[in-house]
Backbone as JSON Lines, residues from 0, in Angstrom:
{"i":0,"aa":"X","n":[-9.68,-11.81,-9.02],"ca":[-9.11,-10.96,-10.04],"c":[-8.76,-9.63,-9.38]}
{"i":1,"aa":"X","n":[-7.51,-9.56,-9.07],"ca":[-7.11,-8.28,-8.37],"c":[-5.96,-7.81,-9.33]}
{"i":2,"aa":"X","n":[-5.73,-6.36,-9.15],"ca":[-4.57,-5.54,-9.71],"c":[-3.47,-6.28,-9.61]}
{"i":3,"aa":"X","n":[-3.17,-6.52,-7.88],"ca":[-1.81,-6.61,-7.65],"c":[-1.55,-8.32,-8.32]}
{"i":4,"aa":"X","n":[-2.64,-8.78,-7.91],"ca":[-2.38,-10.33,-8.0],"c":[-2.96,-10.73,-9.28]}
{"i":5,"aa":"X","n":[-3.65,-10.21,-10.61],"ca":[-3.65,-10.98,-11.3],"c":[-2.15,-10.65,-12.45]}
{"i":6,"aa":"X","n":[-1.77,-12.0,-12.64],"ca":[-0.71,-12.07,-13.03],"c":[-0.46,-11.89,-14.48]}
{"i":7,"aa":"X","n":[0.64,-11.35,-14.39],"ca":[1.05,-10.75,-16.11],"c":[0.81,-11.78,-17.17]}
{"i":8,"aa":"X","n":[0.56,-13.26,-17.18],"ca":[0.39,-13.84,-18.19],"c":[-1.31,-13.51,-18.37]}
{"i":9,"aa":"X","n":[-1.71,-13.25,-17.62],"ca":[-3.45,-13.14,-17.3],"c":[-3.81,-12.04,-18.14]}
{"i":10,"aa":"X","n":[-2.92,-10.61,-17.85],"ca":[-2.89,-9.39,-18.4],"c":[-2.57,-9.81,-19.89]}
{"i":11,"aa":"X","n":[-1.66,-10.85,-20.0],"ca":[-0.97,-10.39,-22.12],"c":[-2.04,-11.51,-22.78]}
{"i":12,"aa":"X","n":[-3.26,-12.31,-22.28],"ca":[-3.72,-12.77,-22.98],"c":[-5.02,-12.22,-23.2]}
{"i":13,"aa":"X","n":[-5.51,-11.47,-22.41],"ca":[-6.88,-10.39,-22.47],"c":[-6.39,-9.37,-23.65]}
{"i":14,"aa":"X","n":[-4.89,-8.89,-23.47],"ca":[-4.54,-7.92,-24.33],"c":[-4.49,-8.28,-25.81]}
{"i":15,"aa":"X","n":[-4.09,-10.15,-25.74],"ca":[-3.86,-10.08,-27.06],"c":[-5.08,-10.7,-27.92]}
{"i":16,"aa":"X","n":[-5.96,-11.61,-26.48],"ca":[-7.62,-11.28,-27.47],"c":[-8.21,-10.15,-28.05]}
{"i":17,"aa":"X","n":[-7.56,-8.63,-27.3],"ca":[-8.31,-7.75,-27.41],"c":[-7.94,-7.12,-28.56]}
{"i":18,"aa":"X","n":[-6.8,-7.9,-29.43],"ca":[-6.25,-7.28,-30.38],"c":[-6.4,-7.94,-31.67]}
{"i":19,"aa":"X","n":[-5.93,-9.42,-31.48],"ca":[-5.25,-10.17,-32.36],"c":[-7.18,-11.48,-32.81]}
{"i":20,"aa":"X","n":[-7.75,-11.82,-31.67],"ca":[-8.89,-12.57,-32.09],"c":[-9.85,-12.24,-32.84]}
{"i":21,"aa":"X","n":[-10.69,-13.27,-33.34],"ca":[-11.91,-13.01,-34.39],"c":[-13.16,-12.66,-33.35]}
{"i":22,"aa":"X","n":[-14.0,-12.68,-33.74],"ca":[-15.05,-12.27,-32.82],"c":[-15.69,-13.24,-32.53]}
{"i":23,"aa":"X","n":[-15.64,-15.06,-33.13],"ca":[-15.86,-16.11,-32.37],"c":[-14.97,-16.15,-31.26]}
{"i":24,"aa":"X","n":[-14.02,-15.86,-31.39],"ca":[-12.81,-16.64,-30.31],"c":[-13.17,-15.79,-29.02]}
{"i":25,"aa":"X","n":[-13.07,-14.17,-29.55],"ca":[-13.22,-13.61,-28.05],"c":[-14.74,-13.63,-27.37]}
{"i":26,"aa":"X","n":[-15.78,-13.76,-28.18],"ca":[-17.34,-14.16,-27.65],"c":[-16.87,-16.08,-26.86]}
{"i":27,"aa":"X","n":[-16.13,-16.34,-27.43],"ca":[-15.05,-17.73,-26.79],"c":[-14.98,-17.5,-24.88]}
{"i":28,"aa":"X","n":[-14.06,-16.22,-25.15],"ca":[-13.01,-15.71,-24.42],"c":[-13.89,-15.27,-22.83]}
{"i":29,"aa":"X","n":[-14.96,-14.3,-23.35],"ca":[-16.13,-14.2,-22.59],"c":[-16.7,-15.09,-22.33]}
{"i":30,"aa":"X","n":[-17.24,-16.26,-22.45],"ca":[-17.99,-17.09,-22.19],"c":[-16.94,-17.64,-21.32]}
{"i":31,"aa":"X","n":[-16.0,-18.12,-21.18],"ca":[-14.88,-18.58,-19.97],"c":[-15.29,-17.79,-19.03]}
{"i":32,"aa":"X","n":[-14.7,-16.74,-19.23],"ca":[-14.81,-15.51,-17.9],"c":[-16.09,-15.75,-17.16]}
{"i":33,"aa":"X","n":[-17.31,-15.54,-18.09],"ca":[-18.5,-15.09,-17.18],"c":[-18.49,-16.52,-16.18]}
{"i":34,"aa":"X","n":[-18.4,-18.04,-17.08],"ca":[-18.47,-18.73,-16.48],"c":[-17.45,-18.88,-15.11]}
{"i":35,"aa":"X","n":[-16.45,-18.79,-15.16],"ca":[-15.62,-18.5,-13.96],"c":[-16.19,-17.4,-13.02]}
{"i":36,"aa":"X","n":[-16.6,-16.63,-13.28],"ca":[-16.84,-15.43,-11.88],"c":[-18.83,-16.4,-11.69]}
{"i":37,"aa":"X","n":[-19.01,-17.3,-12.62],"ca":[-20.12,-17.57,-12.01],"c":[-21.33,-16.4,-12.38]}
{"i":38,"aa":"X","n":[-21.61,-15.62,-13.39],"ca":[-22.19,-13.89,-13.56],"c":[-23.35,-14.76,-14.16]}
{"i":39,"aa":"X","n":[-24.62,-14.4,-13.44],"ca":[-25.62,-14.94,-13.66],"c":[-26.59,-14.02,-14.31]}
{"i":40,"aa":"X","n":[-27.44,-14.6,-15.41],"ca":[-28.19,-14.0,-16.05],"c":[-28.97,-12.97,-16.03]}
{"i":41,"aa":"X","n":[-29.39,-13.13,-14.45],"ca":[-30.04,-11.86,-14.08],"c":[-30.06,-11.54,-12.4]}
{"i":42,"aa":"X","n":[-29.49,-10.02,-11.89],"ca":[-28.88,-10.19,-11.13],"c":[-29.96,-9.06,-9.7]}
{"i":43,"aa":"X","n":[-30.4,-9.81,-8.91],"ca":[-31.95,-8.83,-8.31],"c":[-31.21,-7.66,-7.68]}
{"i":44,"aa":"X","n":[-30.07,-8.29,-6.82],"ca":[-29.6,-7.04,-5.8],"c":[-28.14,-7.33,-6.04]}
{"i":45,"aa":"X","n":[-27.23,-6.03,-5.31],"ca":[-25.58,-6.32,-5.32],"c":[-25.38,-7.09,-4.93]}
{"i":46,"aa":"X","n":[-24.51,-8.24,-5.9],"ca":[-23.67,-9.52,-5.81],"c":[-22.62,-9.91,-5.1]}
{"i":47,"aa":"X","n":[-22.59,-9.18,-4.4],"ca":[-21.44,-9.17,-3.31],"c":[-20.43,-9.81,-3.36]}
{"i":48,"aa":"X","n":[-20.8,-11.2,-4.28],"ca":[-19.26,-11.95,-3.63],"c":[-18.88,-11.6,-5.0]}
{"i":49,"aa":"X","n":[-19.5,-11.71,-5.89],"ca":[-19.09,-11.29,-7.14],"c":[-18.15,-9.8,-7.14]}
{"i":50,"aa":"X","n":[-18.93,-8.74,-6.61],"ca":[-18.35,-8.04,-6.16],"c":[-16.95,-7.79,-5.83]}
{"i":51,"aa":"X","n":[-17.0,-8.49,-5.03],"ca":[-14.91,-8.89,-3.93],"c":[-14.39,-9.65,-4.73]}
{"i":52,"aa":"X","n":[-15.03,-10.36,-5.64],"ca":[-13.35,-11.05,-6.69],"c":[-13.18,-9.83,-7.23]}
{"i":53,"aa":"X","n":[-13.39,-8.67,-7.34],"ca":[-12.73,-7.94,-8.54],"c":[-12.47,-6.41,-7.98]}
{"i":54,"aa":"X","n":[-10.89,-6.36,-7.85],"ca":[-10.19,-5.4,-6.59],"c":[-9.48,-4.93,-7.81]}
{"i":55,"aa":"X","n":[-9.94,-4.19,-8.96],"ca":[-9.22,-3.51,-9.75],"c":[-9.95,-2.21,-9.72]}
{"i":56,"aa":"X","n":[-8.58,-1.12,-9.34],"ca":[-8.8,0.46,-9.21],"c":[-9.63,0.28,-10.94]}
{"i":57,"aa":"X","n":[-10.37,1.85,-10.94],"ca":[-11.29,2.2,-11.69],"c":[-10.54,2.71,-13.34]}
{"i":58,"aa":"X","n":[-9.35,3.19,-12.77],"ca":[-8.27,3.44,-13.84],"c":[-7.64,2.34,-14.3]}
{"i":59,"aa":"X","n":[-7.51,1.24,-14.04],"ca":[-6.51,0.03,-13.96],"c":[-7.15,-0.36,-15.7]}
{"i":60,"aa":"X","n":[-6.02,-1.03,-16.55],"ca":[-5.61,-0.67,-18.09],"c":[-6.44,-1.72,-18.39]}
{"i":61,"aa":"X","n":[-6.71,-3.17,-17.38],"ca":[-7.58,-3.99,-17.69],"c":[-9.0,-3.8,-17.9]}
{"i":62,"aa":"X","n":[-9.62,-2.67,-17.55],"ca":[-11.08,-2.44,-17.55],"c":[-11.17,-1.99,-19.31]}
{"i":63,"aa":"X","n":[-9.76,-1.44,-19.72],"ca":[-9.8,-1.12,-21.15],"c":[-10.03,-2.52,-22.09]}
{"i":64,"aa":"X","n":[-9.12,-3.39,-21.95],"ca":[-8.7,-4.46,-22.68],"c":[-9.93,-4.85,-23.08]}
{"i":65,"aa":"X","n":[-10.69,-4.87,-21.58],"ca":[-11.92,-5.52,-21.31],"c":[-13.2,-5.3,-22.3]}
{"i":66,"aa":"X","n":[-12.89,-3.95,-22.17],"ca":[-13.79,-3.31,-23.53],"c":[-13.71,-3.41,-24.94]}
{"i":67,"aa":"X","n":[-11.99,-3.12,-24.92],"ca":[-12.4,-4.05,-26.5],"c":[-12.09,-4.96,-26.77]}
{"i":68,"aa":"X","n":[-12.2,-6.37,-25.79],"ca":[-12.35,-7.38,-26.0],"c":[-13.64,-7.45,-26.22]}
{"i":69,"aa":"X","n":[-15.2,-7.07,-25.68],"ca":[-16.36,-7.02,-25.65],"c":[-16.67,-6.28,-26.9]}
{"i":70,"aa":"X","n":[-16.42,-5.17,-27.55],"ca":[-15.98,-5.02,-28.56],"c":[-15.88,-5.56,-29.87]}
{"i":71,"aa":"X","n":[-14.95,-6.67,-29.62],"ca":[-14.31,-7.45,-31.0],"c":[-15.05,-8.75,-31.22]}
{"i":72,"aa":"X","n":[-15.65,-9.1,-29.45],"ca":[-16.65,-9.95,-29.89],"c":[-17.93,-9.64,-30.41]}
{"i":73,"aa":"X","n":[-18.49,-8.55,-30.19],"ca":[-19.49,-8.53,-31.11],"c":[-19.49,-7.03,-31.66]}
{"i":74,"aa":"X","n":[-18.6,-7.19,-32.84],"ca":[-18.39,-5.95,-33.39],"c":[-19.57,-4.87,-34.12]}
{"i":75,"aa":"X","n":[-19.54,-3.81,-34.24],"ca":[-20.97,-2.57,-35.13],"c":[-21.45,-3.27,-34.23]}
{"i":76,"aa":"X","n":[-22.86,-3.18,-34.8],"ca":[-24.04,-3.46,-34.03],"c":[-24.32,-4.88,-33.57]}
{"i":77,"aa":"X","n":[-23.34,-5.76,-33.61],"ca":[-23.95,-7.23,-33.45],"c":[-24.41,-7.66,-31.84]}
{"i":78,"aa":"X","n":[-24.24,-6.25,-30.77],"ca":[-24.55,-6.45,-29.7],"c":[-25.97,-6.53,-29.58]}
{"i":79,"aa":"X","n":[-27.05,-5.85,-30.57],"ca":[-28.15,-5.48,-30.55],"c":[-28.87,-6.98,-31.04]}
{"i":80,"aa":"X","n":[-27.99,-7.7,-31.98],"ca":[-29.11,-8.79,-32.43],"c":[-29.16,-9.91,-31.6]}
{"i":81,"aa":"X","n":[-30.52,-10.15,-31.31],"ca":[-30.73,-10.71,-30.23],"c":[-30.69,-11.79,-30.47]}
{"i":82,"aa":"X","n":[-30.54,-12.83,-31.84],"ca":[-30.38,-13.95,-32.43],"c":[-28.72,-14.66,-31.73]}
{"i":83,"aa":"X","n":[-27.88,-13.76,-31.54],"ca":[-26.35,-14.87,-31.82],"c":[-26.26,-14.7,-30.13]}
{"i":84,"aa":"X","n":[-25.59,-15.28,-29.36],"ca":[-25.15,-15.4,-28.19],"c":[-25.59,-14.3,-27.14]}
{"i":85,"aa":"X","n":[-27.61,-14.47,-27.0],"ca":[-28.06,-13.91,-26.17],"c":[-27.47,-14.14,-24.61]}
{"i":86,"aa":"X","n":[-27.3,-15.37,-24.16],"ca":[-27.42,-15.31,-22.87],"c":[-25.86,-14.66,-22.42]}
{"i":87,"aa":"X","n":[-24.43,-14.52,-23.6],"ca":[-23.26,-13.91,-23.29],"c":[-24.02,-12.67,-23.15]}
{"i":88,"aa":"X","n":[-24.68,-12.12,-23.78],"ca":[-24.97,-10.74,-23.9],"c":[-25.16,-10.3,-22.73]}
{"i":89,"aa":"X","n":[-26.48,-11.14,-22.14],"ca":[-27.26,-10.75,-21.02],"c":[-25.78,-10.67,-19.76]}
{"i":90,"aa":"X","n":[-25.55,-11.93,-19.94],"ca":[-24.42,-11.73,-18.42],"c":[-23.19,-10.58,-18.86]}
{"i":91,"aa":"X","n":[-23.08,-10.2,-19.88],"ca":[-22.04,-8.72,-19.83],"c":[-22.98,-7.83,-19.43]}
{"i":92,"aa":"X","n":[-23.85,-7.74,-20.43],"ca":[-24.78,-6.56,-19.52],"c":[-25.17,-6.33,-18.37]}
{"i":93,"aa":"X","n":[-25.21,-7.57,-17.57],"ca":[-25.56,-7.66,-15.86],"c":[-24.04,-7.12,-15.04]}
{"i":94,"aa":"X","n":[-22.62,-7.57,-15.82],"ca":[-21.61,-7.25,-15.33],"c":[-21.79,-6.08,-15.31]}
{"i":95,"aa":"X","n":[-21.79,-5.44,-16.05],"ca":[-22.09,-3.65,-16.39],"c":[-22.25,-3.49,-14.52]}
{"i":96,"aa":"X","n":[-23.28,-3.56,-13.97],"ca":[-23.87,-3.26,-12.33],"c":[-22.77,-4.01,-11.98]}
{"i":97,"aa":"X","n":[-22.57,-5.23,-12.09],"ca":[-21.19,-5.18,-11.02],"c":[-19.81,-4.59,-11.13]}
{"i":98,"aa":"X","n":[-19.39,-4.3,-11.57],"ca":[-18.46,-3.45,-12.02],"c":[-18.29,-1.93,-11.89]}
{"i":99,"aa":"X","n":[-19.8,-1.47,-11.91],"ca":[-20.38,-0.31,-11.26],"c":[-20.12,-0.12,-9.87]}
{"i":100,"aa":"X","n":[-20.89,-1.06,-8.93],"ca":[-20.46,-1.29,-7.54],"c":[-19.7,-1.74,-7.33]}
{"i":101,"aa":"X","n":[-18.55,-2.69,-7.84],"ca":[-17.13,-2.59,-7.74],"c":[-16.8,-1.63,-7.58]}
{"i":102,"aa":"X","n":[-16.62,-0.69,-8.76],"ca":[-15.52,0.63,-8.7],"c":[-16.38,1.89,-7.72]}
{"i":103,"aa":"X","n":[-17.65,1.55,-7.05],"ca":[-17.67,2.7,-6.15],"c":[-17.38,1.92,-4.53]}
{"i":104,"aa":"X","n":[-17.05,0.56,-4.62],"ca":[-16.58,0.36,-3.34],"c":[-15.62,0.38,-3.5]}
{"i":105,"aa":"X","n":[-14.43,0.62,-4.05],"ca":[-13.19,0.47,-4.26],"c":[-13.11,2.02,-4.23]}
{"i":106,"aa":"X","n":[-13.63,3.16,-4.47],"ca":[-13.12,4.47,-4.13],"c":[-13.78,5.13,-2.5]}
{"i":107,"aa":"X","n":[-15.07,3.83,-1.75],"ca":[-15.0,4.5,-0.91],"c":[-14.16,3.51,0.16]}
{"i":108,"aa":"X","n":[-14.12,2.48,-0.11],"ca":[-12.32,1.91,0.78],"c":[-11.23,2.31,0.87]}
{"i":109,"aa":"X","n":[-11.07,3.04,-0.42],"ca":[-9.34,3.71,-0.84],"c":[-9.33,4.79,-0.72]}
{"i":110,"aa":"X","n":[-10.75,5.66,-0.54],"ca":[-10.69,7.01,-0.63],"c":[-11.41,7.77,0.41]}
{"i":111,"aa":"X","n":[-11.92,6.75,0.85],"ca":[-13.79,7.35,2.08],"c":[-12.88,7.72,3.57]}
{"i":112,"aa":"X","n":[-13.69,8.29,3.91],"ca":[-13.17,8.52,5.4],"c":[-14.7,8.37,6.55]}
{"i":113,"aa":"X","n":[-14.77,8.05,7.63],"ca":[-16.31,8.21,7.72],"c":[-16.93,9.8,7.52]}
{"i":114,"aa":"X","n":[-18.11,10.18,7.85],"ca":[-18.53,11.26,7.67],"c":[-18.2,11.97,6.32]}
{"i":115,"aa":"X","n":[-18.04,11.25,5.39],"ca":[-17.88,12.11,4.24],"c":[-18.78,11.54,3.21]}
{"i":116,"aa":"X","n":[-19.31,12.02,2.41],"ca":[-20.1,11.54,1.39],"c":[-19.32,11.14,-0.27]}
{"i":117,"aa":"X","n":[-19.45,10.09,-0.67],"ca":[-19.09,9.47,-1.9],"c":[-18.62,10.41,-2.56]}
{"i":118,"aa":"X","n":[-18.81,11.45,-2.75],"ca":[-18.24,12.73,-4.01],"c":[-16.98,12.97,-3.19]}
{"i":119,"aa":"X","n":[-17.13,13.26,-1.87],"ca":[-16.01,13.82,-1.62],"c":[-14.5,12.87,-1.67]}
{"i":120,"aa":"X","n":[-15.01,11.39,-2.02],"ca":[-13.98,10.44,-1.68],"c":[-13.82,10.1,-3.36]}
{"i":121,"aa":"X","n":[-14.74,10.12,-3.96],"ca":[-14.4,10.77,-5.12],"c":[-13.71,11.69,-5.66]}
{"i":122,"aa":"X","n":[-13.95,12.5,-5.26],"ca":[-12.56,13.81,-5.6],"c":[-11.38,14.13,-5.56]}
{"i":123,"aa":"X","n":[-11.56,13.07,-4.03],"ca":[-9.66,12.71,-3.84],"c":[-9.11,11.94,-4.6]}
{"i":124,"aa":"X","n":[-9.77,10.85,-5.13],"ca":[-9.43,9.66,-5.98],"c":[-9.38,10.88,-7.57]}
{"i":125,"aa":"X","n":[-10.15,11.35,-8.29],"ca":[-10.04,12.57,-8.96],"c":[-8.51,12.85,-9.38]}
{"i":126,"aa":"X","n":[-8.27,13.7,-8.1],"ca":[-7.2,14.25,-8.05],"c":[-5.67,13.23,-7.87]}
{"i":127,"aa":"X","n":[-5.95,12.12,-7.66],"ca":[-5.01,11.3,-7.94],"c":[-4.69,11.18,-9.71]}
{"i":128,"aa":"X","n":[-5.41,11.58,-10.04],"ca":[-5.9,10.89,-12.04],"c":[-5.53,12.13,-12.64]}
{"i":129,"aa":"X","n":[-5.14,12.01,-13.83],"ca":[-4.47,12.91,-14.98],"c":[-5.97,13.8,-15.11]}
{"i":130,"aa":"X","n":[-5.99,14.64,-15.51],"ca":[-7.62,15.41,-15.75],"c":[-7.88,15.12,-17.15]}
{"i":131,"aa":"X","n":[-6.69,14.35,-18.03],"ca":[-7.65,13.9,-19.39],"c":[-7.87,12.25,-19.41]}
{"i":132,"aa":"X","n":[-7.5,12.21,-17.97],"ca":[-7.97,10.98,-18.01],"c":[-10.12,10.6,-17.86]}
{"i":133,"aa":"X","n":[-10.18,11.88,-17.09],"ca":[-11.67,11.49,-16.32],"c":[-12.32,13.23,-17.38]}
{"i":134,"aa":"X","n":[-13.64,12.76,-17.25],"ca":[-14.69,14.23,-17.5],"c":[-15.69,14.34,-16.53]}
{"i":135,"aa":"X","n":[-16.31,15.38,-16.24],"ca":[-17.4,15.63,-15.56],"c":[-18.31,16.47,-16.34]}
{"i":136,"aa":"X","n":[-18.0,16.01,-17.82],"ca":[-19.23,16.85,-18.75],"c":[-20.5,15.9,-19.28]}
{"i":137,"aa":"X","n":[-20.09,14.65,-19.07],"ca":[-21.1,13.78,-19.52],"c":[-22.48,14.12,-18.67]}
{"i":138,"aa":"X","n":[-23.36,13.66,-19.95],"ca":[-24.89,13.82,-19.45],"c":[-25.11,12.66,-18.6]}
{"i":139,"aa":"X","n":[-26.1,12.94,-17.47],"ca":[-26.66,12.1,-16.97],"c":[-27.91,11.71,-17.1]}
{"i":140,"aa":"X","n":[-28.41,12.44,-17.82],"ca":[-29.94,12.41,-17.89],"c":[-30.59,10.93,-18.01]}
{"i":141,"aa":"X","n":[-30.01,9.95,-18.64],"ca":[-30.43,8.96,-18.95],"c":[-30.43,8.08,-17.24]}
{"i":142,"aa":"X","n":[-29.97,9.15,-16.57],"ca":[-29.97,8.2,-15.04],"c":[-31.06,9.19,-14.17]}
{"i":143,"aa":"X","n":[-31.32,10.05,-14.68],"ca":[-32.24,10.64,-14.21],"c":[-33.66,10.49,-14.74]}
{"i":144,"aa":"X","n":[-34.18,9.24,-13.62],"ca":[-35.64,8.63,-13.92],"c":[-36.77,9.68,-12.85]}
{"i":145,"aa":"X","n":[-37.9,10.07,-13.25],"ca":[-38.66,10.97,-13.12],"c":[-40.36,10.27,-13.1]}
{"i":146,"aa":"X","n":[-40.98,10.52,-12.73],"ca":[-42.38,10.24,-12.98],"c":[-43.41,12.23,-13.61]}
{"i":147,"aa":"X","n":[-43.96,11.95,-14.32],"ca":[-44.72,13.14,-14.51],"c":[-44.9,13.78,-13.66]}
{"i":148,"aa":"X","n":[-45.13,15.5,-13.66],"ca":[-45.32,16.08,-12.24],"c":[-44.03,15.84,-11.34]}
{"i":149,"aa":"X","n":[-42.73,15.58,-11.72],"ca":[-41.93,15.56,-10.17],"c":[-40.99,16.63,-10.81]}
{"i":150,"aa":"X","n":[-40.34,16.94,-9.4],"ca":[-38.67,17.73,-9.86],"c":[-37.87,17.01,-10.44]}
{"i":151,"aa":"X","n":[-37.28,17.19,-11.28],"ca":[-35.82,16.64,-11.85],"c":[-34.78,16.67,-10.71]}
{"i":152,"aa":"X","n":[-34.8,14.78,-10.44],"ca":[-33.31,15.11,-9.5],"c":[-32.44,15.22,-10.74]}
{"i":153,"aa":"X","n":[-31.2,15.84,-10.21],"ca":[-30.1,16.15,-11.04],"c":[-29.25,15.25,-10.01]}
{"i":154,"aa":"X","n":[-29.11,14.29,-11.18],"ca":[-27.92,13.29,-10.97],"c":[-26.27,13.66,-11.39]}
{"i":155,"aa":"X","n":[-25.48,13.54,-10.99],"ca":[-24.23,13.93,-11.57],"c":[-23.16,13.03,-12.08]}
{"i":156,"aa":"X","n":[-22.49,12.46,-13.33],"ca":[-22.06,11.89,-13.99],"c":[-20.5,11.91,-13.98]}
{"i":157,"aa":"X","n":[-19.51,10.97,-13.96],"ca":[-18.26,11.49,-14.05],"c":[-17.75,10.16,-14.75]}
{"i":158,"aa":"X","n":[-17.0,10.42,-15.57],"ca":[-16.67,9.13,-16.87],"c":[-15.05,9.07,-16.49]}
{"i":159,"aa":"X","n":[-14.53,8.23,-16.6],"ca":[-13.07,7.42,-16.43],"c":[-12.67,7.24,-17.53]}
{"i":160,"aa":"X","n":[-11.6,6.93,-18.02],"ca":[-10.71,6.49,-19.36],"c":[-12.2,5.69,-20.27]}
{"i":161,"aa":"X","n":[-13.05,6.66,-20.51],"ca":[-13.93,6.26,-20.77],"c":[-15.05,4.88,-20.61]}
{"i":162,"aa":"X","n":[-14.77,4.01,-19.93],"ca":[-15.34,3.44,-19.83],"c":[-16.29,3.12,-18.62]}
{"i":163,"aa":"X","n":[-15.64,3.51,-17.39],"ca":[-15.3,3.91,-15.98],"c":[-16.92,5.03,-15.94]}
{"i":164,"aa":"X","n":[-17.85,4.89,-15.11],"ca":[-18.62,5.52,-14.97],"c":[-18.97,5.86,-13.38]}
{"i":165,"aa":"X","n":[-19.58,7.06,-12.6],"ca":[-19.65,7.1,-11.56],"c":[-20.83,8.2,-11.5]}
{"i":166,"aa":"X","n":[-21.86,7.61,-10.54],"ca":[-23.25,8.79,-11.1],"c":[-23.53,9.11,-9.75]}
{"i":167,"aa":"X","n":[-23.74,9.91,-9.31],"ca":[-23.69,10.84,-7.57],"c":[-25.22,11.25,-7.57]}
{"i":168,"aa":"X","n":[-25.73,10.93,-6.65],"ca":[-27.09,11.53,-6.39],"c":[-26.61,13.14,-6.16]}
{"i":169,"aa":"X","n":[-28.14,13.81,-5.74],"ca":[-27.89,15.12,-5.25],"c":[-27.05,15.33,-3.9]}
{"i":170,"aa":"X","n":[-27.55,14.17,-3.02],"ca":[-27.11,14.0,-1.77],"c":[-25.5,13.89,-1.83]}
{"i":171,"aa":"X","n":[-24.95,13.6,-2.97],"ca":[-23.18,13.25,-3.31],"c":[-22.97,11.8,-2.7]}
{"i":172,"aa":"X","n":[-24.14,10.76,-3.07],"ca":[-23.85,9.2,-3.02],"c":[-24.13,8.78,-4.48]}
{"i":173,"aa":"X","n":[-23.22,7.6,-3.94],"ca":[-23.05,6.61,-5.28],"c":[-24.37,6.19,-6.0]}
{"i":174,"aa":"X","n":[-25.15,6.52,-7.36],"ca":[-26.48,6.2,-7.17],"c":[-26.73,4.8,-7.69]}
């Protein structure tokens, strides 16, 4: 599943689940997918190969579709009940991390240089992007895990056409 190469009939039928289906069809729609990339229930370390099928920039319109296709299949809160199509659940939620490390190897291939740290190859990629496309106001706190008694690392957060997430240690790596 790449930008250049997945093909426009590929693109108008994600678009038009993401529009036109019930929320059986596209919980349908997902269950194809996961089964094709193979996205296993629970995932210990980066999936690597999983990983390399999916060469779509972080901006690219499909990561949208994607969402509210996920969305329409389980619309309000029906993501939370753990009764209807747990194990779809579980493997979107595991995608979540790949998709994560997707889009930070894809900005430090397209954007990294050696000797530079993830923010900075970040920034260039940044500055490629409309500025209402991305924010750097989102909280991170929820990525900032702590034990009693420690310093607060301050993690740093940067959100994409909303869906698109990228969290920088202090050090300015991908965390």
């Amino acid at each position: 599943m790449t930008g250049d190469k997945m093909k426009v009939n590929e693109r108008v039928k994600w678009w038009l689940v993401s529009y036109l289906a019930t929320p059986n069809c596209a919980r349908r729609w997902l269950a194809k997918f996961m089964h094709r990339l193979k996205m296993p229930l629970e995932i210990n370390a980066v999936e690597t190969e999983l990983i390399h099928q999916i060469e779509l920039a972080p901006h690219d319109r499909w990561w949208t579709t994607f969402s509210r296709v996920v969305r329409k299949a389980f619309p309000g809160r029906t993501m939370l009940n753990q009764d209807v199509d747990g194990e779809l659940k579980r493997q979107i939620h595991q995608f979540r991390y790949i998709i994560s490390a997707q889009q930070a190897l894809w900005v430090q291939q397209h954007y990294g240089q050696a000797g530079q740290t993830d923010a900075q190859a970040l920034a260039k990629y940044l500055k490629t992007l409309s500025p209402r496309q991305y924010t750097c106001h989102e909280s991170a706190r929820l990525h900032n895990k702590i034990k009693l008694g420690q310093v607060v690392p301050a993690n740093f957060k940067v959100v994409i056409n909303f869906q698109t997430e990228f969290i920088l240690d202090q050090a300015g790596n991908f965390f």
